Short mmCIF file of C-alpha atoms in Angstrom, two decimals:
data_model
loop_
_atom_site.label_atom_id
_atom_site.label_comp_id
_atom_site.label_asym_id
_atom_site.label_seq_id
_atom_site.Cartn_x
_atom_site.Cartn_y
_atom_site.Cartn_z
CA UNK A 1 -36.22 -7.37 -70.77
CA UNK A 2 -35.61 -3.97 -69.45
CA UNK A 3 -32.50 -5.16 -67.17
CA UNK A 4 -29.31 -5.52 -69.42
CA UNK A 5 -26.56 -7.22 -67.71
CA UNK A 6 -22.85 -5.92 -68.08
CA UNK A 7 -20.78 -8.12 -70.06
CA UNK A 8 -18.50 -10.44 -68.04
CA UNK A 9 -14.98 -9.09 -69.05
CA UNK A 10 -16.31 -5.60 -68.64
CA UNK A 11 -17.43 -5.96 -65.03
CA UNK A 12 -15.27 -4.09 -62.37
CA UNK A 13 -14.81 -5.49 -58.99
CA UNK A 14 -14.25 -3.96 -55.58
CA UNK A 15 -12.30 -6.15 -53.11
CA UNK A 16 -11.96 -3.67 -50.47
CA UNK A 17 -14.10 -5.04 -47.81
CA UNK A 18 -12.27 -5.70 -44.44
CA UNK A 19 -15.07 -7.74 -42.83
CA UNK A 20 -14.82 -11.71 -43.23
CA UNK A 21 -17.76 -12.25 -45.38
CA UNK A 22 -16.48 -15.81 -46.42
CA UNK A 23 -19.23 -17.72 -44.79
CA UNK A 24 -21.82 -15.89 -46.73
CA UNK A 25 -19.69 -16.40 -49.93
CA UNK A 26 -19.62 -20.24 -49.26
CA UNK A 27 -23.60 -20.17 -48.66
CA UNK A 28 -23.87 -18.57 -52.07
CA UNK A 29 -21.59 -20.94 -53.69
CA UNK A 30 -23.41 -24.01 -51.97
CA UNK A 31 -26.70 -22.75 -53.46
CA UNK A 32 -26.14 -22.30 -56.90
CA UNK A 33 -26.88 -25.99 -57.79
CA UNK A 34 -30.25 -25.67 -56.15
CA UNK A 35 -30.72 -22.40 -58.03
CA UNK A 36 -29.71 -24.07 -61.45
CA UNK A 37 -32.04 -27.11 -60.77
CA UNK A 38 -35.06 -24.75 -59.79
CA UNK A 39 -34.68 -22.62 -63.02
CA UNK A 40 -34.33 -26.07 -65.52
CA UNK A 41 -36.81 -28.50 -63.78
CA UNK A 42 -39.59 -28.10 -66.00
CA UNK A 43 -37.90 -26.81 -68.92
CA UNK A 44 -37.94 -28.87 -72.40
CA UNK A 45 -34.81 -29.86 -74.13
CA UNK A 46 -35.40 -27.71 -77.10
CA UNK A 47 -35.46 -24.67 -74.88
CA UNK A 48 -32.35 -25.97 -72.96
CA UNK A 49 -30.53 -26.40 -76.17
CA UNK A 50 -31.69 -23.30 -77.75
CA UNK A 51 -28.97 -20.55 -78.61
CA UNK A 52 -30.33 -17.22 -78.19
CA UNK A 53 -28.84 -14.49 -80.35
CA UNK A 54 -26.03 -16.86 -81.08
CA UNK A 55 -25.05 -17.24 -77.39
CA UNK A 56 -24.63 -20.17 -75.41
CA UNK A 57 -27.65 -22.32 -74.60
CA UNK A 58 -28.65 -23.05 -70.93
CA UNK A 59 -27.32 -26.28 -71.10
CA UNK A 60 -23.71 -24.63 -72.26
CA UNK A 61 -24.02 -22.11 -69.37
CA UNK A 62 -24.16 -24.96 -67.10
CA UNK A 63 -21.53 -26.94 -68.65
CA UNK A 64 -19.53 -23.88 -68.49
CA UNK A 65 -19.91 -23.32 -64.74
CA UNK A 66 -18.64 -27.35 -64.63
CA UNK A 67 -15.71 -26.28 -66.92
CA UNK A 68 -14.42 -23.59 -64.77
CA UNK A 69 -14.55 -25.46 -61.51
CA UNK A 70 -10.97 -26.84 -61.98
CA UNK A 71 -9.59 -23.52 -62.62
CA UNK A 72 -11.27 -21.96 -59.33
CA UNK A 73 -9.73 -24.92 -57.29
CA UNK A 74 -6.38 -24.51 -58.99
CA UNK A 75 -6.58 -20.59 -57.89
CA UNK A 76 -7.35 -21.83 -54.52
CA UNK A 77 -4.09 -23.84 -54.65
CA UNK A 78 -2.22 -20.87 -56.16
CA UNK A 79 -3.31 -18.76 -53.29
CA UNK A 80 -2.46 -21.31 -50.63
CA UNK A 81 0.80 -21.94 -52.14
CA UNK A 82 1.51 -18.15 -52.15
CA UNK A 83 2.15 -17.78 -55.75
CA UNK A 84 2.51 -14.15 -56.98
CA UNK A 85 -0.11 -14.69 -59.96
CA UNK A 86 -3.41 -16.68 -60.03
CA UNK A 87 -3.35 -19.28 -63.22
CA UNK A 88 -4.76 -17.75 -66.07
CA UNK A 89 -8.07 -18.59 -67.59
CA UNK A 90 -8.59 -19.56 -71.21
CA UNK A 91 -10.37 -16.19 -72.29
CA UNK A 92 -11.76 -17.87 -75.32
CA UNK A 93 -13.76 -20.52 -73.41
CA UNK A 94 -12.54 -23.18 -75.76
CA UNK A 95 -13.41 -26.03 -73.22
CA UNK A 96 -17.04 -24.97 -73.24
CA UNK A 97 -17.27 -24.37 -77.03
CA UNK A 98 -15.74 -27.70 -77.78
CA UNK A 99 -17.60 -29.83 -75.13
CA UNK A 100 -20.95 -30.27 -76.71
CA UNK A 101 -22.75 -29.87 -73.55
CA UNK A 102 -26.13 -29.72 -75.51
CA UNK A 103 -25.71 -33.28 -76.29
CA UNK A 104 -26.03 -34.29 -72.51
CA UNK A 105 -29.14 -34.77 -70.58
CA UNK A 106 -29.78 -31.75 -68.24
CA UNK A 107 -30.15 -34.14 -65.26
CA UNK A 108 -26.40 -35.48 -65.74
CA UNK A 109 -25.08 -31.78 -66.19
CA UNK A 110 -26.82 -30.58 -63.04
CA UNK A 111 -25.68 -33.59 -60.96
CA UNK A 112 -22.15 -33.19 -62.32
CA UNK A 113 -22.29 -29.69 -61.36
CA UNK A 114 -23.63 -30.31 -58.02
CA UNK A 115 -20.95 -32.95 -57.43
CA UNK A 116 -17.97 -30.56 -58.39
CA UNK A 117 -19.31 -27.70 -56.58
CA UNK A 118 -19.72 -29.93 -53.24
CA UNK A 119 -16.15 -30.79 -53.40
CA UNK A 120 -15.26 -26.96 -53.83
CA UNK A 121 -17.54 -26.10 -50.84
CA UNK A 122 -16.10 -28.87 -48.85
CA UNK A 123 -12.42 -27.59 -49.39
CA UNK A 124 -13.53 -23.83 -48.66
CA UNK A 125 -15.04 -24.91 -45.26
CA UNK A 126 -11.66 -26.39 -44.18
CA UNK A 127 -9.81 -23.12 -44.72
CA UNK A 128 -8.40 -21.14 -41.74
CA UNK A 129 -9.27 -17.49 -41.05
CA UNK A 130 -5.64 -16.76 -42.09
CA UNK A 131 -5.84 -18.64 -45.31
CA UNK A 132 -8.97 -16.73 -46.57
CA UNK A 133 -7.04 -13.33 -46.27
CA UNK A 134 -3.96 -14.74 -48.21
CA UNK A 135 -3.73 -13.31 -51.87
CA UNK A 136 -2.28 -13.60 -55.32
CA UNK A 137 -2.73 -11.13 -58.22
CA UNK A 138 -5.36 -11.71 -60.70
CA UNK A 139 -3.81 -12.10 -64.25
CA UNK A 140 -6.51 -10.24 -66.08
CA UNK A 141 -7.72 -7.99 -63.45
CA UNK A 142 -4.13 -6.85 -62.42
CA UNK A 143 -5.29 -6.54 -58.68
CA UNK A 144 -4.58 -8.69 -55.66
CA UNK A 145 -7.42 -11.12 -54.72
CA UNK A 146 -7.52 -12.63 -51.36
CA UNK A 147 -9.19 -16.00 -51.10
CA UNK A 148 -12.33 -14.50 -49.94
CA UNK A 149 -12.16 -11.93 -53.06
CA UNK A 150 -11.63 -14.74 -55.59
CA UNK A 151 -14.60 -16.90 -54.25
CA UNK A 152 -16.85 -13.77 -54.21
CA UNK A 153 -15.74 -13.39 -57.83
CA UNK A 154 -16.72 -16.96 -58.39
CA UNK A 155 -20.07 -16.38 -56.81
CA UNK A 156 -20.69 -13.38 -58.99
CA UNK A 157 -19.63 -15.55 -62.04
CA UNK A 158 -22.26 -18.17 -60.87
CA UNK A 159 -24.84 -15.31 -60.78
CA UNK A 160 -23.90 -13.83 -63.97
CA UNK A 161 -24.77 -17.16 -65.63
CA UNK A 162 -27.86 -17.54 -63.59
CA UNK A 163 -29.38 -14.32 -64.96
CA UNK A 164 -28.06 -15.30 -68.44
CA UNK A 165 -30.25 -18.43 -68.15
CA UNK A 166 -33.03 -16.38 -66.78
CA UNK A 167 -32.88 -14.01 -70.05
CA UNK A 168 -32.94 -17.25 -72.33
CA UNK A 169 -36.11 -18.44 -70.51
CA UNK A 170 -37.48 -15.03 -70.64
CA UNK A 171 -37.07 -14.59 -74.35
CA UNK A 172 -37.97 -18.30 -75.11
CA UNK A 173 -41.48 -18.04 -73.22
CA UNK A 174 -42.44 -14.77 -74.81
#
């Protein structure tokens, strides 16, 4: 593949937008489940479980998105509660590494992701214009993140893993 993705922890983010792009961000988040389903609907289990170059399988990437949804919701609460810092993530991703997502059926992973993300979107749709501009400091990036910025970060994280799944599918179909 000619396009190489920047590693997640090496990414830089610009949260300087003054416009309210939150409705579009919500739409991106809402669409992740459908995009995952589309990418995996006709893929055989051995490919879904395949670890390419020692990295997570497709199922593990989807499981990771499920595993992080409570963190995203906790950070939503941190911002609403006017905490100074957002809660920290497990940067070692131990939950995903220990979860054995490959033992699960893809349909179950997709259903669970769709359900947890629907709950997230439901909460986001209830936020006021004032709440989407509240902020807290991101613990790793050391930068203020408004609610809108945080969920742009989440949408970017989704896309990062969707592209990783695309890469796995491309490599295993060569």
